[in-house]
Coordinates of C-alpha atoms in Angstrom, one line a residue:
Chain A
M1 CA 71.1 71.6 115.8
A2 CA 72.5 68.6 117.5
R3 CA 76.1 68.7 118.4
R4 CA 76.1 65.4 120.2
S5 CA 73.0 63.4 120.7
T6 CA 72.6 60.6 123.2
P7 CA 70.3 57.6 122.6
G8 CA 67.5 58.9 124.8
N9 CA 66.4 61.7 122.4
I10 CA 68.5 64.2 124.5
V11 CA 70.2 67.0 122.6
T12 CA 73.0 69.0 124.2
T13 CA 74.4 72.2 123.0
T14 CA 75.9 75.4 124.2
I15 CA 73.7 78.5 124.9
D16 CA 76.0 80.5 122.7
W17 CA 75.5 78.2 119.7
A18 CA 71.8 77.9 120.2
A19 CA 71.4 81.7 120.4
R20 CA 73.4 82.2 117.2
W21 CA 71.4 79.5 115.5
A22 CA 68.2 81.2 116.5
Q23 CA 69.5 84.6 115.3
T24 CA 70.4 83.3 111.8
Q25 CA 67.3 81.2 111.3
S26 CA 64.7 83.9 112.1
M27 CA 66.4 87.0 110.8
W28 CA 63.7 89.7 110.1
P29 CA 64.7 92.4 107.7
A30 CA 63.3 95.9 107.9
T31 CA 61.5 97.1 104.9
F32 CA 63.9 99.7 103.8
G33 CA 63.5 100.0 100.1
L34 CA 65.1 103.0 98.4
A35 CA 65.5 102.5 94.7
C36 CA 65.8 99.9 92.0
C37 CA 67.3 97.3 94.3
A38 CA 64.1 97.5 96.4
I39 CA 62.2 96.0 93.5
E40 CA 64.7 93.1 93.4
M41 CA 64.4 92.8 97.2
M42 CA 60.7 92.5 96.8
A43 CA 61.2 90.0 94.0
T44 CA 63.4 88.0 96.4
G45 CA 60.6 87.9 99.0
T46 CA 57.8 86.8 96.6
A47 CA 56.7 83.6 95.0
H48 CA 59.4 82.9 92.5
N49 CA 62.4 83.2 94.7
D50 CA 60.7 82.7 98.1
L51 CA 63.0 84.1 100.8
A52 CA 60.8 82.3 103.3
R53 CA 62.9 79.2 102.8
F54 CA 65.6 80.8 105.0
G55 CA 63.3 82.0 107.7
M56 CA 63.2 85.6 106.8
E57 CA 60.1 86.3 104.8
V58 CA 58.8 88.5 107.6
F59 CA 59.7 92.0 106.4
R60 CA 59.0 94.2 109.3
A61 CA 57.6 97.7 108.8
S62 CA 58.8 98.8 112.2
P63 CA 62.6 98.9 112.7
R64 CA 62.0 98.0 116.3
Q65 CA 61.0 94.5 115.3
A66 CA 63.7 94.0 112.7
D67 CA 67.3 92.8 113.1
L68 CA 68.6 93.1 109.6
M69 CA 68.7 96.2 107.5
I70 CA 69.0 95.7 103.8
V71 CA 70.0 99.1 102.3
A72 CA 68.5 98.5 98.9
G73 CA 69.4 101.4 96.6
R74 CA 71.1 104.7 96.4
V75 CA 71.3 106.8 99.6
S76 CA 70.9 110.5 99.0
Q77 CA 72.3 113.2 101.2
K78 CA 68.7 113.9 102.3
M79 CA 68.0 110.3 103.1
A80 CA 71.2 109.6 105.1
P81 CA 70.0 111.0 108.5
V82 CA 66.7 109.1 108.1
L83 CA 68.7 105.9 107.4
R84 CA 70.8 106.4 110.5
Q85 CA 67.7 107.0 112.6
V86 CA 66.1 103.8 111.4
Y87 CA 69.3 101.9 112.1
D88 CA 69.5 103.4 115.6
Q89 CA 65.9 102.3 116.3
M90 CA 66.7 98.7 115.6
P91 CA 67.4 96.6 118.6
E92 CA 70.7 94.8 119.1
P93 CA 72.0 92.5 117.7
K94 CA 71.6 94.0 114.3
W95 CA 73.2 93.6 110.9
V96 CA 73.4 95.6 107.7
I97 CA 73.5 94.4 104.2
S98 CA 74.5 97.0 101.6
M99 CA 72.7 95.9 98.5
G100 CA 73.9 97.0 95.1
A101 CA 76.6 99.3 93.7
C102 CA 75.0 102.6 94.7
A103 CA 74.7 101.6 98.4
S104 CA 78.2 100.1 98.5
T105 CA 80.2 102.8 96.7
G106 CA 77.8 105.4 95.1
G107 CA 77.9 103.3 91.9
M108 CA 77.9 105.3 88.7
F109 CA 76.6 108.4 90.4
N110 CA 79.7 110.2 91.6
N111 CA 78.0 113.5 92.2
Y112 CA 76.7 116.0 94.8
A113 CA 73.5 114.2 95.6
L114 CA 74.6 110.7 96.7
V115 CA 76.3 109.4 99.8
Q116 CA 79.3 107.6 98.3
G117 CA 78.8 104.3 100.2
V118 CA 76.4 103.7 103.0
D119 CA 79.3 102.6 105.2
Q120 CA 79.9 106.2 105.9
V121 CA 76.6 106.3 107.8
V122 CA 76.1 102.8 109.3
P123 CA 78.5 99.8 109.8
V124 CA 78.0 97.3 107.0
D125 CA 78.4 93.6 107.5
M126 CA 77.9 92.4 103.9
Y127 CA 78.2 94.0 100.5
V128 CA 76.2 92.5 97.7
P129 CA 77.5 93.6 94.3
G130 CA 75.3 94.2 91.2
C131 CA 73.3 96.9 89.6
P132 CA 70.8 95.8 90.8
P133 CA 71.9 92.4 92.3
G134 CA 69.5 89.7 91.2
P135 CA 67.5 87.8 93.8
Q136 CA 70.0 85.0 93.7
S137 CA 72.8 87.5 94.6
L138 CA 70.9 88.9 97.5
M139 CA 70.1 85.4 98.8
H140 CA 73.7 84.5 98.5
G141 CA 74.6 87.6 100.5
I142 CA 72.1 86.8 103.2
L143 CA 73.3 83.1 103.5
T144 CA 76.9 84.3 103.7
L145 CA 75.9 86.7 106.4
Q146 CA 74.2 83.8 108.2
R147 CA 77.4 81.7 107.9
Q148 CA 79.3 84.7 109.3
I149 CA 77.1 84.9 112.3
M150 CA 77.3 81.2 113.0
T151 CA 81.0 81.0 112.8
G152 CA 81.7 84.4 114.3
Q153 CA 84.3 85.1 111.7
K154 CA 84.5 87.1 108.5
V155 CA 83.5 85.0 105.6
S156 CA 84.2 86.1 102.1
G157 CA 82.2 85.1 99.0
Chain B
M1 CA 46.7 136.5 98.5
D2 CA 45.0 134.8 95.6
E3 CA 47.3 135.1 92.7
A4 CA 50.1 132.7 92.0
P5 CA 53.6 134.0 92.4
G6 CA 55.0 135.5 89.3
R7 CA 51.9 137.3 88.2
T8 CA 51.7 140.4 90.3
V9 CA 54.0 142.7 92.3
S10 CA 52.6 142.7 95.7
A11 CA 53.6 142.0 99.3
D12 CA 51.7 139.4 101.2
Q13 CA 50.9 140.8 104.6
E14 CA 50.7 137.5 106.4
T15 CA 53.7 135.7 105.0
D16 CA 55.9 138.6 104.2
T17 CA 56.6 137.1 100.8
Q18 CA 57.2 139.3 97.8
Y19 CA 56.2 138.2 94.4
V20 CA 57.8 139.7 91.4
E21 CA 56.3 140.2 87.9
E22 CA 58.5 138.0 85.9
W23 CA 60.8 135.4 87.4
V24 CA 64.4 135.9 86.3
S25 CA 66.9 133.6 87.9
G26 CA 69.0 135.2 90.6
T27 CA 66.7 138.2 91.1
E28 CA 64.3 136.6 93.5
V29 CA 63.9 138.0 97.0
P30 CA 66.0 136.0 99.4
D31 CA 63.6 133.9 101.4
E32 CA 65.2 132.0 104.2
M33 CA 62.2 129.6 104.4
A34 CA 62.6 128.6 100.8
T35 CA 65.9 126.8 101.2
G36 CA 66.3 126.5 105.0
E37 CA 66.0 123.3 106.9
G38 CA 62.4 122.6 107.5
A39 CA 61.2 124.9 104.8
Q40 CA 59.1 122.1 103.4
E41 CA 57.4 121.3 106.7
M42 CA 53.7 121.9 106.9
A43 CA 52.6 124.3 109.6
L44 CA 49.2 124.5 111.4
Q45 CA 48.9 128.3 111.0
E46 CA 49.4 128.7 107.3
S47 CA 47.3 130.9 105.1
G48 CA 47.5 132.7 101.8
Y49 CA 48.8 131.3 98.6
R50 CA 50.9 128.5 100.2
F51 CA 47.9 127.2 102.1
R52 CA 45.8 127.1 99.0
E53 CA 48.5 125.5 97.1
Q54 CA 48.6 122.7 99.6
L55 CA 44.9 122.2 99.2
G56 CA 45.3 121.8 95.5
A57 CA 43.5 125.1 94.8
V58 CA 44.6 125.5 91.2
V59 CA 41.2 124.5 90.1
T60 CA 38.3 126.1 92.0
D61 CA 36.1 123.2 92.8
D62 CA 34.1 121.8 95.6
Y63 CA 36.9 120.4 97.7
L64 CA 38.2 123.9 98.4
Y65 CA 37.3 124.8 101.9
E66 CA 37.5 128.2 103.4
E67 CA 37.4 127.3 107.1
E68 CA 39.8 128.8 109.5
V69 CA 42.4 126.4 110.9
S70 CA 42.0 125.7 114.6
E71 CA 45.0 124.4 116.2
D72 CA 43.5 122.3 119.0
E73 CA 41.4 120.1 116.7
R74 CA 43.9 119.5 114.0
M75 CA 47.0 117.4 114.1
I76 CA 49.8 117.1 111.6
I77 CA 51.3 113.7 111.2
N78 CA 54.2 112.5 109.2
M79 CA 54.1 109.5 106.9
G80 CA 57.4 108.3 105.5
P81 CA 60.0 108.5 104.1
Q82 CA 60.5 105.1 105.7
H83 CA 57.1 103.6 105.3
P84 CA 56.1 100.3 103.7
S85 CA 53.3 101.8 101.7
T86 CA 54.8 104.9 100.2
H87 CA 56.4 103.0 97.3
G88 CA 59.9 104.1 98.0
V89 CA 60.9 107.1 100.0
L90 CA 57.9 109.4 99.6
R91 CA 57.2 111.5 102.6
L92 CA 53.7 112.8 103.3
Q93 CA 52.6 115.3 105.8
L94 CA 48.9 114.9 106.6
E95 CA 46.8 117.3 108.5
L96 CA 44.1 115.3 110.2
E97 CA 40.9 116.0 112.0
G98 CA 40.0 112.8 113.6
E99 CA 40.4 110.3 110.8
M100 CA 39.6 112.8 108.1
I101 CA 42.5 114.2 106.0
K102 CA 42.2 117.9 105.7
R103 CA 45.5 118.7 103.9
C104 CA 48.2 116.5 102.4
K105 CA 51.6 117.7 101.4
P106 CA 54.0 115.4 99.6
V107 CA 57.7 116.1 100.4
I108 CA 60.1 114.7 97.8
G109 CA 63.8 114.7 97.3
Y110 CA 64.8 111.7 99.4
L111 CA 66.0 109.8 96.4
H112 CA 67.5 112.8 94.5
T113 CA 70.4 111.3 92.6
G114 CA 71.4 114.3 90.4
M115 CA 70.9 112.2 87.3
E116 CA 70.1 115.1 85.0
K117 CA 73.4 116.6 86.0
T118 CA 75.2 113.3 85.6
A119 CA 73.8 113.1 82.1
E120 CA 75.9 116.2 81.2
T121 CA 79.1 114.3 82.0
L122 CA 78.2 111.3 79.9
T123 CA 78.4 111.0 76.1
F124 CA 75.2 110.5 74.1
M125 CA 76.3 106.9 73.8
Q126 CA 76.5 106.4 77.6
G127 CA 73.3 108.4 78.2
P128 CA 70.9 105.4 78.3
T129 CA 73.0 103.8 81.1
N130 CA 72.1 106.8 83.2
V131 CA 68.4 107.4 82.2
T132 CA 67.5 103.8 82.5
R133 CA 67.9 104.1 86.3
M134 CA 65.4 106.9 86.6
D135 CA 62.1 105.1 86.3
Y136 CA 63.4 101.7 87.3
L137 CA 60.1 99.9 86.7
A138 CA 60.1 101.0 83.1
P139 CA 63.8 101.2 82.2
L140 CA 63.2 100.6 78.5
H141 CA 60.8 103.5 78.1
N142 CA 63.5 105.8 79.6
E143 CA 66.0 104.5 77.2
L144 CA 63.6 104.9 74.3
A145 CA 62.8 108.5 75.1
F146 CA 66.5 109.4 75.4
S147 CA 67.4 107.5 72.2
L148 CA 64.6 109.1 70.2
A149 CA 65.7 112.6 71.3
T150 CA 69.3 111.9 70.4
E151 CA 68.2 110.5 67.0
K152 CA 66.1 113.7 66.5
L153 CA 69.2 115.8 67.2
L154 CA 71.3 113.6 64.8
G155 CA 68.6 113.2 62.1
V156 CA 69.1 109.4 62.1
E157 CA 66.4 107.0 61.1
V158 CA 66.5 103.5 62.7
P159 CA 65.8 100.5 60.5
P160 CA 62.4 98.8 60.7
R161 CA 63.6 95.9 62.7
A162 CA 65.1 98.1 65.4
A163 CA 61.8 100.0 65.6
A164 CA 59.8 96.8 65.9
I165 CA 62.2 95.4 68.6
R166 CA 61.8 98.6 70.5
V167 CA 58.0 98.3 70.3
L168 CA 58.1 94.7 71.4
M169 CA 60.4 95.3 74.3
T170 CA 58.7 98.5 75.6
E171 CA 55.3 96.9 75.5
L172 CA 56.6 93.9 77.4
N173 CA 58.1 96.4 79.9
R174 CA 54.7 98.0 80.2
I175 CA 53.2 94.7 81.1
S176 CA 55.8 94.0 83.8
S177 CA 55.5 97.5 85.2
H178 CA 51.7 97.3 85.4
L179 CA 52.1 93.8 87.1
V180 CA 54.1 95.4 89.8
A181 CA 51.6 98.2 90.1
L182 CA 48.8 95.7 90.5
A183 CA 50.9 93.6 92.9
T184 CA 51.8 96.5 95.2
N185 CA 48.3 98.0 95.0
G186 CA 46.9 94.7 96.1
M187 CA 49.4 94.2 98.9
D188 CA 48.8 97.7 100.3
I189 CA 45.1 97.1 100.7
G190 CA 45.7 93.6 102.1
A191 CA 45.3 91.4 99.1
I192 CA 48.7 89.7 99.6
S193 CA 47.9 87.0 97.0
M194 CA 48.0 89.7 94.4
M195 CA 51.6 90.5 95.4
M196 CA 52.6 86.9 94.8
Y197 CA 50.7 86.7 91.5
G198 CA 52.1 89.9 90.1
F199 CA 55.7 89.2 90.9
R200 CA 55.3 85.6 89.6
E201 CA 54.3 86.8 86.1
R202 CA 56.9 89.6 86.2
E203 CA 59.6 86.9 86.6
L204 CA 58.4 85.4 83.3
I205 CA 59.0 88.7 81.4
L206 CA 62.2 89.5 83.3
A207 CA 63.6 86.1 82.3
F208 CA 63.1 87.1 78.6
F209 CA 64.6 90.5 79.3
E210 CA 67.6 88.9 80.9
K211 CA 68.1 86.6 77.9
T212 CA 67.8 89.5 75.5
T213 CA 69.6 92.4 77.2
G214 CA 71.8 90.6 79.8
L215 CA 70.1 92.2 82.8
R216 CA 66.8 91.9 84.6
M217 CA 66.5 95.7 85.1
N218 CA 68.5 98.8 84.0
H219 CA 69.1 97.2 80.7
N220 CA 70.8 99.9 78.6
Y221 CA 69.4 98.0 75.6
I222 CA 67.8 100.7 73.5
R223 CA 70.5 103.0 72.4
P224 CA 70.8 105.9 69.9
G225 CA 70.7 104.4 66.5
G226 CA 68.9 101.2 67.3
V227 CA 69.2 98.5 70.0
A228 CA 72.3 97.0 71.5
A229 CA 71.9 93.5 70.2
D230 CA 69.5 91.5 68.1
L231 CA 66.8 89.3 69.6
P232 CA 68.4 86.1 71.0
P233 CA 67.8 82.7 69.4
G234 CA 64.5 81.2 70.5
W235 CA 62.9 84.5 71.2
R236 CA 59.7 83.6 69.3
Q237 CA 59.2 80.6 71.6
D238 CA 59.7 82.8 74.7
V239 CA 57.3 85.5 73.5
A240 CA 54.8 82.9 72.5
N241 CA 55.1 81.5 76.0
I242 CA 54.5 84.9 77.5
L243 CA 51.5 85.5 75.2
K244 CA 50.0 82.2 76.2
T245 CA 50.6 82.4 80.0
I246 CA 49.7 85.9 80.9
P247 CA 46.1 86.1 79.6
A248 CA 45.3 83.0 81.6
R249 CA 46.9 84.5 84.7
L250 CA 44.9 87.7 84.2
G251 CA 41.8 85.6 84.8
Q252 CA 43.2 84.7 88.2
Y253 CA 43.6 88.4 89.1
D254 CA 40.0 89.0 88.0
D255 CA 38.8 86.1 90.2
L256 CA 40.7 87.6 93.1
L257 CA 39.9 91.3 92.7
K258 CA 37.4 92.2 90.0
E259 CA 34.2 91.5 92.0
N260 CA 35.7 91.0 95.4
P261 CA 33.4 93.1 97.8
I262 CA 36.3 94.1 100.1
W263 CA 38.3 95.2 97.1
L264 CA 35.4 97.1 95.7
S265 CA 34.6 98.9 98.9
R266 CA 38.2 99.8 99.4
T267 CA 38.7 101.2 95.9
Q268 CA 35.4 102.5 94.4
G269 CA 34.9 106.1 95.0
V270 CA 38.3 106.4 96.7
G271 CA 40.9 108.9 95.5
V272 CA 38.7 110.5 92.9
I273 CA 40.1 113.1 90.5
T274 CA 38.3 114.7 87.6
A275 CA 39.5 115.2 84.0
K276 CA 39.6 118.9 84.5
E277 CA 42.0 118.6 87.5
C278 CA 44.1 116.2 85.6
R279 CA 44.5 118.7 82.8
A280 CA 45.3 121.5 85.2
Y281 CA 48.1 119.5 86.8
G282 CA 49.5 117.9 83.7
I283 CA 48.6 114.4 84.9
T284 CA 48.9 111.7 82.2
G285 CA 48.8 108.0 81.9
P286 CA 46.4 105.6 83.6
I287 CA 45.3 108.3 86.0
L288 CA 44.1 110.5 83.2
R289 CA 42.6 107.6 81.3
G290 CA 40.8 106.5 84.5
T291 CA 38.8 109.7 84.3
G292 CA 37.6 108.9 80.9
V293 CA 39.9 110.9 78.7
E294 CA 41.2 108.9 75.8
W295 CA 44.7 110.4 75.7
D296 CA 47.6 108.0 74.9
L297 CA 50.8 109.3 73.2
R298 CA 50.9 106.1 71.3
K299 CA 47.8 107.3 69.4
V300 CA 48.2 111.1 69.4
F301 CA 52.0 111.4 68.9
P302 CA 53.1 107.9 67.7
Y303 CA 56.7 107.0 68.0
S304 CA 58.7 104.0 66.7
G305 CA 56.0 103.2 64.2
I306 CA 53.6 102.2 66.9
D307 CA 50.7 103.7 64.8
Q308 CA 51.0 100.7 62.5
Y309 CA 49.8 98.4 65.3
E310 CA 46.2 97.7 66.2
F311 CA 45.2 98.4 69.8
D312 CA 42.6 100.3 71.8
V313 CA 43.0 102.8 74.5
P314 CA 41.1 101.6 77.6
V315 CA 39.4 104.3 79.6
G316 CA 37.6 104.4 82.9
A317 CA 34.7 106.7 83.9
H318 CA 34.9 107.8 87.6
G319 CA 38.6 108.5 88.0
D320 CA 38.8 106.5 91.2
V321 CA 41.2 103.8 92.4
Y322 CA 39.1 101.0 91.0
D323 CA 39.0 102.6 87.5
R324 CA 42.8 103.0 87.5
Y325 CA 43.2 99.4 88.5
R326 CA 40.8 98.4 85.6
V327 CA 42.7 100.6 83.1
R328 CA 46.0 98.9 84.0
V329 CA 44.5 95.4 83.6
E330 CA 43.0 96.4 80.3
E331 CA 46.3 98.0 79.2
I332 CA 48.1 94.7 79.8
I333 CA 45.7 93.0 77.4
Q334 CA 46.2 95.7 74.8
S335 CA 50.0 95.5 75.2
L336 CA 49.8 91.8 74.7
R337 CA 48.0 92.5 71.4
I338 CA 50.8 94.8 70.3
V339 CA 53.5 92.3 71.3
E340 CA 51.7 89.6 69.3
Q341 CA 51.6 91.8 66.2
A342 CA 55.2 92.9 66.7
A343 CA 56.4 89.3 66.9
E344 CA 54.3 88.3 63.9
R345 CA 55.6 91.0 61.6
M346 CA 59.1 91.3 62.9
P347 CA 60.9 92.6 59.8
K348 CA 64.2 91.2 58.7
G349 CA 67.3 93.4 58.5
D350 CA 69.7 95.2 60.7
F351 CA 68.9 95.9 64.3
R352 CA 70.7 99.3 64.3
A353 CA 71.3 102.1 61.9
D354 CA 74.0 101.5 59.3
D355 CA 75.8 104.8 60.2
R356 CA 79.3 104.1 61.4
K357 CA 79.5 107.5 63.0
V358 CA 76.6 106.7 65.3
T359 CA 76.5 102.9 65.9
P360 CA 79.4 100.6 66.4
P361 CA 80.4 98.2 63.6
P362 CA 79.5 94.5 63.8
R363 CA 82.0 92.6 66.0
A364 CA 83.2 90.4 63.0
R365 CA 84.1 93.5 61.0
I366 CA 86.5 94.7 63.7
D367 CA 88.8 91.7 63.1
E368 CA 89.1 92.4 59.3
S369 CA 88.8 96.1 58.9
M370 CA 91.0 98.9 60.2
E371 CA 88.3 101.5 59.7
A372 CA 85.9 99.4 61.7
L373 CA 88.4 99.2 64.6
I374 CA 88.8 103.0 64.5
H375 CA 85.1 103.6 64.4
H376 CA 84.6 101.2 67.3
F377 CA 87.3 103.0 69.3
K378 CA 86.0 106.4 68.5
I379 CA 82.4 105.7 69.4
F380 CA 83.2 104.1 72.7
T381 CA 85.7 106.8 73.7
E382 CA 84.4 110.1 72.6
G383 CA 81.0 109.2 71.0
F384 CA 79.5 111.3 68.3
R385 CA 78.7 115.0 68.1
P386 CA 75.2 116.0 67.2
P387 CA 74.8 119.4 65.6
P388 CA 73.8 122.2 68.0
G389 CA 70.1 122.4 68.7
E390 CA 67.4 121.0 71.0
A391 CA 65.0 118.2 70.8
Y392 CA 62.0 117.0 72.8
T393 CA 60.5 113.6 72.4
A394 CA 58.0 111.8 74.5
V395 CA 56.8 108.3 74.9
E396 CA 53.9 106.8 76.7
S397 CA 55.5 105.1 79.7
P398 CA 53.4 103.0 82.0
R399 CA 52.9 106.1 84.2
G400 CA 52.2 108.6 81.5
E401 CA 54.0 111.0 79.3
L402 CA 57.7 110.4 79.7
G403 CA 59.6 113.1 77.8
C404 CA 63.2 113.8 77.2
Y405 CA 64.5 117.2 76.4
L406 CA 68.1 117.4 75.1
V407 CA 70.1 120.4 74.2
S408 CA 73.3 119.9 72.3
D409 CA 76.0 122.6 71.9
G410 CA 77.8 120.6 69.2
G411 CA 79.9 118.6 71.7
G412 CA 79.9 114.9 72.4
K413 CA 77.9 115.3 75.6
P414 CA 74.4 116.8 76.1
W415 CA 74.6 120.4 77.3
R416 CA 71.4 119.8 79.2
C417 CA 69.2 116.8 79.7
H418 CA 65.8 117.2 81.2
I419 CA 63.4 114.4 81.8
R420 CA 59.7 115.1 82.0
A421 CA 59.0 112.4 84.6
P422 CA 55.3 111.3 84.7
S423 CA 55.5 110.2 88.3
F424 CA 56.5 113.7 89.4
Y425 CA 53.5 115.3 87.7
N426 CA 51.2 112.6 88.9
L427 CA 52.3 113.0 92.5
Q428 CA 50.7 116.5 92.4
A429 CA 47.4 114.8 92.3
L430 CA 47.8 113.5 95.9
P431 CA 46.6 116.6 97.7
V432 CA 43.6 116.8 95.4
M433 CA 42.7 113.1 95.8
L434 CA 43.3 113.0 99.5
A435 CA 41.5 116.2 100.6
E436 CA 38.5 115.3 102.8
S437 CA 39.2 111.5 102.6
M438 CA 40.0 108.9 105.3
V439 CA 43.4 108.0 106.5
A440 CA 43.1 104.4 105.4
D441 CA 42.3 105.6 101.8
T442 CA 45.7 107.3 101.6
I443 CA 47.4 103.9 101.2
A444 CA 45.0 102.8 98.4
T445 CA 45.4 106.2 96.7
I446 CA 49.2 106.3 96.7
A447 CA 49.3 102.7 95.4
S448 CA 46.9 103.6 92.6
L449 CA 49.1 106.5 91.5
D450 CA 51.9 104.0 91.1
P451 CA 54.6 106.6 91.7
V452 CA 58.3 105.5 91.2
M453 CA 60.4 107.7 93.4
G454 CA 63.4 107.3 91.2
D455 CA 61.3 108.9 88.5
V456 CA 60.1 111.7 90.8
D457 CA 63.4 112.8 92.3
R458 CA 65.8 111.6 89.6

């Protein structure tokens, strides 16, 4: 946290930096599981992979307490309005991770039923590839998003 | 209006719905409510057939109540589709009187992916890629059902090693699926430790799946004609490790749940369904076995040579949430027995049928044989063409009878692919189980059904 520390245990920083640091280190995702990716999202949160290491094990059932939405799975035409409503209910600042091929592009299902990419419905900050992405991929996506928030610039990979 | 639609010609005075003698597609009376926005909503003032249908009134039994609906005492609340305990995107409409559930109506379709239609655009070779994403907790069972149906159309026999690998992999998949069922059931009622335990052991099995198939989920490993690849080097050690670890961990689950008074009071006598009702709704799997019916497709309609293995069919007695939990735990033990036998007697030989029109040639042959190269190219571009006909095969997935119905018109792609999804049928049990129960029991009951919405909506 310390930018410059003086000998007397005094830490100085900017408010902007401290706020961003707090945002990244306690990012609470909304439980928004849709399909296969939701199982991998759960696997990321549980014992073996332990998402709690990055301060985000608190999956919130209410979107009003969450600031990160992980769109985990395929978004059907019927689900899209619900997804948008959940997003609108989340307080600012908020971020969206599009997890998996289906959420990002429609994946292998180029048909009448699926929204071909969740970015048609909500703004997406980070795309995590895979079908489904493993827990490591999701964690990498989350950490990259945290880096993006800290630096305030687009970070790729 | 007591009769089901399709039986009589009559006009319902109250709902203005006409029912016709025999249903012929396209001749039905246009009903705005049937497809209009909000057609699936539950209304307070409902009566007649639709009302009884929502009560689960196919079987006349004691939960059927004849009271008039009074608007001021009842309340309809919405649960889902975004709810942490609905196992995906299930939406329930509950009519409550205080804390008592009077009616429950599941609304589905929030994960409809059009996979059965997509299957018509993919060759038989590509089919497993599609069906594996339906029931994403039991991907290998989906692939097996599809592959068996395709092989039935083709008349192809798989070699013994392929059959044994299929049994080994699907039974491991059953264990991992039941572990998730136990984990989520535990978490929903408040036993968070069970969530951690269940997913910890699942990782063990998934590591083996990743090593064998290349993926943790959605494997596309079981394909028409055999399996995609042979078991990897060191697989015996991995399977032995799983066989050693999981029985010990099952003891931990029993310590946590089996005689836990909170768990018992939350699960015993909750979400009860009878064997008669199960039969009426076509409910299979652990829910049916929880009522005491010994019905397992592995015993009654064996596939992949599973009748050569020794195992028991665990059954419950009361058909409640606790019995379904016990049945799943016992099934893990039985699956471990099958895995052990499969690993012991794993036959030598080829892992896919030696029919070059159906399965690709070995990689090494492609470098030395022109025919092999042509076969490889043909199979992966246009696939194979089964003779016209239809086939239905069913396997016992962790959720019940998972069937695949394929129609071929002689082309390289299925003319129609229908999946009999166990979760879809099992979900019908919810109105029966939840009628006259408490709101808090809803969560325990849904979790004990173990529905996978990808399987329901497809």
